[in-house]
Structure formats: C-alpha cells, structure tokens
XYZ file of N, CA and C in Angstrom:
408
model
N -105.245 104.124 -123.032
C -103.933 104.085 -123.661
C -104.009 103.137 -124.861
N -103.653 103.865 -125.916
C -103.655 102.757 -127.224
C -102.452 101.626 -127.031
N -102.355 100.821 -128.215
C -102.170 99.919 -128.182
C -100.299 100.617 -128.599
N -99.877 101.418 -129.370
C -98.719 101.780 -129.292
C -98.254 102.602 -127.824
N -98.870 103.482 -127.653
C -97.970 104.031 -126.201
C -97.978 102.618 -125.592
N -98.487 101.713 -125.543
C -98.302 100.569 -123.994
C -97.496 99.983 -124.626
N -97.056 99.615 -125.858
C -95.539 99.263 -126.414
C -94.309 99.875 -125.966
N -95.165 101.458 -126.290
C -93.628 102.169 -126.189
C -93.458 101.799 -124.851
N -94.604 102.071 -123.607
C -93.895 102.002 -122.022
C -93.355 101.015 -121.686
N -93.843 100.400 -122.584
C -92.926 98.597 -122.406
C -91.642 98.503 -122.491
N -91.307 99.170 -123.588
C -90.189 99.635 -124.522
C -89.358 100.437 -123.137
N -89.761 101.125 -122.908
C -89.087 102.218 -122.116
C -88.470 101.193 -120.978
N -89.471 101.074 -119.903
C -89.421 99.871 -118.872
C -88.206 99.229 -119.246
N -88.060 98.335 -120.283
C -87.499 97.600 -120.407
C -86.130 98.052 -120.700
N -85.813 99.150 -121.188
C -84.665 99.937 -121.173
C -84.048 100.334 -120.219
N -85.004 100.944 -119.720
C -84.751 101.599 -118.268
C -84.051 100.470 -117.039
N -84.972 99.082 -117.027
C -84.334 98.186 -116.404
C -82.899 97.750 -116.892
N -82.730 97.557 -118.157
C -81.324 97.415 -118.386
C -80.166 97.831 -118.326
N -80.745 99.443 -118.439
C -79.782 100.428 -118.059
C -79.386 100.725 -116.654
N -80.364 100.452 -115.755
C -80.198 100.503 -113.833
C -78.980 99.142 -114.012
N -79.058 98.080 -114.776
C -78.379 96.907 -114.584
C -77.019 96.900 -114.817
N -76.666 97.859 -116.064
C -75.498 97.866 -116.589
C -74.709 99.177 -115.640
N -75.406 100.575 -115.236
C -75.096 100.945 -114.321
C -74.577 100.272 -113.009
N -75.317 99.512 -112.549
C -74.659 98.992 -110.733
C -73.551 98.078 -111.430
N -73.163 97.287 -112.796
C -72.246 96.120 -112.677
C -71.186 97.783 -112.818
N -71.357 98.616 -113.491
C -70.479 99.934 -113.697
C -69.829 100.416 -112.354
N -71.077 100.350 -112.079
C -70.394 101.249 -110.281
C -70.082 100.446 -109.159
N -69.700 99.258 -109.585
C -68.780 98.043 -108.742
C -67.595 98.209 -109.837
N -67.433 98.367 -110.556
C -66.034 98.274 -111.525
C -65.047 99.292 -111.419
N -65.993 100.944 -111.266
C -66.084 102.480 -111.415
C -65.229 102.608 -110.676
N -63.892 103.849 -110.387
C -63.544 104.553 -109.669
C -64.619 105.479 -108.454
N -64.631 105.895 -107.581
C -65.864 106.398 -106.581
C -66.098 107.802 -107.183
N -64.884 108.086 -107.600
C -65.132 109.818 -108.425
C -66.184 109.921 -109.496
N -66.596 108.698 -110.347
C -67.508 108.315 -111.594
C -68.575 108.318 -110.855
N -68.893 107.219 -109.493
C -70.031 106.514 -109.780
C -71.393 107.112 -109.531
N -71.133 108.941 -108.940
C -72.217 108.935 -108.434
C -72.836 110.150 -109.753
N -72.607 109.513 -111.286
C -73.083 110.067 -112.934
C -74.609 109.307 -112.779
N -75.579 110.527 -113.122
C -77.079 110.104 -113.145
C -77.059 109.368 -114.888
N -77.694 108.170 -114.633
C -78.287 107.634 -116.475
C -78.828 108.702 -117.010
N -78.623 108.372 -118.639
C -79.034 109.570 -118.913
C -80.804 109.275 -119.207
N -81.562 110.403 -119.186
C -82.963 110.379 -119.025
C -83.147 109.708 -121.154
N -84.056 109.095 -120.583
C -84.461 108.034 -121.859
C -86.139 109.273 -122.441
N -85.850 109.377 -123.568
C -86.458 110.502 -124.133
C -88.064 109.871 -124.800
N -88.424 111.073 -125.047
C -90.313 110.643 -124.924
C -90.449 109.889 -126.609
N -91.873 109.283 -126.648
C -91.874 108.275 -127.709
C -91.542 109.451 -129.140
N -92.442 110.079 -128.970
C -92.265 110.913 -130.201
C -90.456 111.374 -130.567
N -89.846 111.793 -129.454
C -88.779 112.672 -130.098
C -87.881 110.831 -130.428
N -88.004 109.696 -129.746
C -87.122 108.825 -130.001
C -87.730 108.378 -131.476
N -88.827 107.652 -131.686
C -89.111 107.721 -133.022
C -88.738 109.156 -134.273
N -88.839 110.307 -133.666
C -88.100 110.909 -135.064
C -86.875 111.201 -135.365
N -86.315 110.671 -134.008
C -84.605 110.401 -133.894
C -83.993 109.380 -134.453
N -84.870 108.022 -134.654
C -84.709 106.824 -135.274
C -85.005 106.445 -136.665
N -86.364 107.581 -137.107
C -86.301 107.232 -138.154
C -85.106 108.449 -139.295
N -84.822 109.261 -138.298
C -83.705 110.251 -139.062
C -82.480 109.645 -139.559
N -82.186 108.149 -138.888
C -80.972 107.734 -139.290
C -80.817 106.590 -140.558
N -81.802 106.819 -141.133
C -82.398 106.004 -142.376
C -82.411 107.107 -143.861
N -82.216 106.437 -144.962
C -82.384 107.096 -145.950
C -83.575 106.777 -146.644
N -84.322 107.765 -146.756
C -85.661 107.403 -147.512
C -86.127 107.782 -148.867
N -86.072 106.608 -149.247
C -86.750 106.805 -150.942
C -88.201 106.515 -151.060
N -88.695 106.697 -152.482
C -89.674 106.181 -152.617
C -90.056 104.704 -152.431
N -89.368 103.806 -152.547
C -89.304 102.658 -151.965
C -88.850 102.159 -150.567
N -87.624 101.783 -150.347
C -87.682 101.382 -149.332
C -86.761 102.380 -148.265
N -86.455 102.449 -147.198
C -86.132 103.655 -146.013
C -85.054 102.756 -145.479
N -84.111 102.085 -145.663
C -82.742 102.049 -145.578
C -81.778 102.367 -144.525
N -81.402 101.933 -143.572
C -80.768 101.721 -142.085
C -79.491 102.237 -142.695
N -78.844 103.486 -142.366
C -78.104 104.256 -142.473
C -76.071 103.721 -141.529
N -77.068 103.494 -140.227
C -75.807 103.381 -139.389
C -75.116 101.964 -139.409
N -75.190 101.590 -138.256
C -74.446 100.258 -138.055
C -75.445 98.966 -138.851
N -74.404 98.112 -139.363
C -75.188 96.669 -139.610
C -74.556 95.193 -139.324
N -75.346 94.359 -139.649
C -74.447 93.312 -139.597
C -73.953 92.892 -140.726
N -73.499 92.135 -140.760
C -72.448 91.129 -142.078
C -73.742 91.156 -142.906
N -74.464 90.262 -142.742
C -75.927 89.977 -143.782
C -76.542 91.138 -144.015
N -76.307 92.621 -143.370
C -76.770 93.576 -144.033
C -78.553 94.150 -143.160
N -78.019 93.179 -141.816
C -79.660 93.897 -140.913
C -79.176 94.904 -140.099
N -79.991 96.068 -140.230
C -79.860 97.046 -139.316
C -79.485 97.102 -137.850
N -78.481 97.353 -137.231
C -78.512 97.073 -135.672
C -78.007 98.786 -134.857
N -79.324 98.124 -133.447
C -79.113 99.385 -132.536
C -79.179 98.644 -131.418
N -78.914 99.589 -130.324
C -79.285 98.769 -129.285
C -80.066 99.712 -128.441
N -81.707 98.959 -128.171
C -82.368 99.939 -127.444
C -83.459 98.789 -126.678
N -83.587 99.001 -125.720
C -84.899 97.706 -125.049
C -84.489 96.360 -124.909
N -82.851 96.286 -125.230
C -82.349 94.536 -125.359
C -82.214 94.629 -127.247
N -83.392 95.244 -127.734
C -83.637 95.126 -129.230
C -82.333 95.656 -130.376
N -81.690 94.687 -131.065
C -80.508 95.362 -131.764
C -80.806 95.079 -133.175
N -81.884 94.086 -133.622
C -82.772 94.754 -134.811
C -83.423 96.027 -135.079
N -82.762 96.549 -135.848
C -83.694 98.248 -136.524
C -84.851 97.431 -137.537
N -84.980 96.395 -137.697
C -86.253 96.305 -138.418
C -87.830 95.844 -137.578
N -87.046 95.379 -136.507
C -87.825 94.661 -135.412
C -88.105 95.810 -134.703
N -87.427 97.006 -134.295
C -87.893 98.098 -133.495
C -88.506 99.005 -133.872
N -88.291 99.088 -135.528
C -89.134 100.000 -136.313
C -90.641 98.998 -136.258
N -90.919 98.316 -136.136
C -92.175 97.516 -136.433
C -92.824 97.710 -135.433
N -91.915 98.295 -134.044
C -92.459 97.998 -132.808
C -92.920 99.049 -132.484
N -92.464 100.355 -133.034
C -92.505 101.834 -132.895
C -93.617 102.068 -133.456
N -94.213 101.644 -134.734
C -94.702 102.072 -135.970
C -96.306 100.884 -135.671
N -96.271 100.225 -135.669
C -97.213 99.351 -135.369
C -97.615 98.370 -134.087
N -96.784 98.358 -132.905
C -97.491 97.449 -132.019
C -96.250 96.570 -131.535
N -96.551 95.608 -130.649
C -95.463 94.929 -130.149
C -95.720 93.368 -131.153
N -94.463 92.992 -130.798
C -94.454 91.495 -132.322
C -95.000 90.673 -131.010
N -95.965 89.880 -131.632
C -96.564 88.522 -130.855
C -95.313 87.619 -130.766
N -95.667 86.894 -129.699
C -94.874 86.163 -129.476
C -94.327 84.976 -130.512
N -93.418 84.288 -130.775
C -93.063 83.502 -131.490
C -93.347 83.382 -133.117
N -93.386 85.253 -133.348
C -93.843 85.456 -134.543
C -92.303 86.382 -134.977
N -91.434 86.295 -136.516
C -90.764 86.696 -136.935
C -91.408 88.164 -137.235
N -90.489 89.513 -137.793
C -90.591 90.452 -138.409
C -90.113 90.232 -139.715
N -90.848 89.884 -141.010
C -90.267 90.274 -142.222
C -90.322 91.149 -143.187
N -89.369 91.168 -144.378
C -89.465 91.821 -145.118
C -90.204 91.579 -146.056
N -91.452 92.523 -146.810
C -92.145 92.097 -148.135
C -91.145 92.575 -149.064
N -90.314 93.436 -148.827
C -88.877 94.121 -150.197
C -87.945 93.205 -150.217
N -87.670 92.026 -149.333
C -86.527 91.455 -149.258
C -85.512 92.245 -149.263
N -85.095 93.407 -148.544
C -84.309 94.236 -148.446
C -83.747 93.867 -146.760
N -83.093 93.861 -146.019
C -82.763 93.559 -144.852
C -82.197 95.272 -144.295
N -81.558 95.629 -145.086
C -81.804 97.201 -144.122
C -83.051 98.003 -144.049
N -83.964 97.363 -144.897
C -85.140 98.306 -145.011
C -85.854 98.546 -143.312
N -86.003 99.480 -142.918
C -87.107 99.598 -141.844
C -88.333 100.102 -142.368
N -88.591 100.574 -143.359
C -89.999 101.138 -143.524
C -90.769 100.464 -142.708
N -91.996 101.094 -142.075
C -93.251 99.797 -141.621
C -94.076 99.278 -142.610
N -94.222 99.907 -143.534
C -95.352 99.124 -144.517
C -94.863 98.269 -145.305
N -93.499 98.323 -145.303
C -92.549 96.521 -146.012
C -92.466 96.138 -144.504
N -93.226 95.902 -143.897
C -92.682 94.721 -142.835
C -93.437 94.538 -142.317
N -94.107 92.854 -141.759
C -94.893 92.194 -141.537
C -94.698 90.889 -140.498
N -95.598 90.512 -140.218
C -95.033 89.619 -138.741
C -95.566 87.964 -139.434
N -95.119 87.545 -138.947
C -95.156 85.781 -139.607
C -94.066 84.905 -138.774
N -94.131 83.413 -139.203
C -94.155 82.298 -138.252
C -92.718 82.267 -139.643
N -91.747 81.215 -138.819
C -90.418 80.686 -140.168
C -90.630 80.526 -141.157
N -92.389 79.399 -140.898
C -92.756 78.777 -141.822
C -93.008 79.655 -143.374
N -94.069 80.962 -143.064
C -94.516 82.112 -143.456
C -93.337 82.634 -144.632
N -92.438 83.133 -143.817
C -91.028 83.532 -144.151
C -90.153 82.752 -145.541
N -90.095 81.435 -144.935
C -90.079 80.459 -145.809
C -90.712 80.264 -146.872
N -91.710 80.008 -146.735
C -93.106 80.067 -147.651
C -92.553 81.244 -148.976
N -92.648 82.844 -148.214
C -92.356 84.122 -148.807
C -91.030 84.120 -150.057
N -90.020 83.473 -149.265
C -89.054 83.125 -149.828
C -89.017 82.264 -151.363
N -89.965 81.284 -150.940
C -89.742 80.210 -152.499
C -90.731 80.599 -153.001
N -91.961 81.710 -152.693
C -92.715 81.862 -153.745
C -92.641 83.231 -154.815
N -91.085 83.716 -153.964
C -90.374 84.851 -154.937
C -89.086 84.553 -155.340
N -88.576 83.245 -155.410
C -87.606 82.415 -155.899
C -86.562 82.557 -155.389
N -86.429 83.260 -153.964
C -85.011 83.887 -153.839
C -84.433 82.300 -152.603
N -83.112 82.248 -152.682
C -82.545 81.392 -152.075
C -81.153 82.034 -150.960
C-alpha cells in the first residue's frame, strides 16, 4: 500500500469514527422513529477526491475553493475532523502533514488548494516565506 491510500484509510477511519460518534450523541437526542437511519456510506478515495476537487475553480494559476470560507478567506469543509480545504487537499494529493508541520501557501493565496502551491513547513518557515516576499 503506497504511501497515499494509507492516508486516505486514515482519512476514512477517522471519519468514520466521528461519524459513529456524532450518530450515538444523535440517537440519545433522536425521536425512536429516526434512530434506526444507517450513516451514510463514506465513498472511495478516487470518487471523494474528484468530488473535492470539482468544487474549486481552476485556472492556470491557482484552483480556488469555491464553497464555504472563513473571514480570512481559507477554504473550509468538514471531513476527518479536517475543515481546512488546503490542508485536505495536501493530504489527498500528496501524503499525510508530519506532525507539527504547517500547510502553506507558495501563491499566498489562502483559497488556493492546488497541490503544487502548497508545501509543509514549521511557523518559523512560514514566517521566514512571509518577509522574504514582503507581505505583512
């Protein structure tokens, strides 16, 4: 198994556990007529990656988070705990982020998900990135 499927099953796992979680606090809350609704089945890596990257606009430059964002303009979903779209595109597309390592942008774009503008680095890194392209 390469090094992306054992992301994605990670990915999955980790969904899957959250979703059994938010289900049972559901079906203590639920009327008895609801509770006995199956989760819905969490779909294979391929069709979720071309489902994810469909909701982006893609130019020749950068590929642009279409749906929801935050105030500052970062992509958000919620899938694996993960509600960064730049952090899940990185995760889809290249591998799982090491630990105590940021996802950034080389476009300084914050909706961008492309994978090839985005790169993994320490605050410091980030920081660094920041004052040596003058932006504040």
């Amino acid at each position: 198994m390469n090094e992306l499927e054992l992301s994605w099953q990670r990915l999955v796992e980790r969904e899957g556990n959250l979703r059994q979680q938010r289900s049972k606090k559901r079906r203590e809350k639920t009327p008895p007529r609801l509770a006995g609704r199956k989760l819905r089945q969490i779909p294979s890596r391929e069709d979720y990656v071309a489902k994810f990257y469909s909701k982006c606009i893609k130019t020749d430059g950068c590929w642009e988070w279409s749906r929801s964002r935050q105030k500052d303009g970062y992509g958000t979903i919620n899938f694996a705990g993960e509600t960064l779209t730049h952090r899940l595109s990185y995760m889809l597309s290249v591998g799982p982020i090491p630990d105590g390592l940021y996802v950034c942008h080389k476009c300084d774009n914050p909706a961008c998900i492309r994978p090839d503008h985005l790169f993994t680095g320490t605050q410091f890194d980030n920081m660094q990135d920041c004052g040596d392209k003058a932006r504040h």
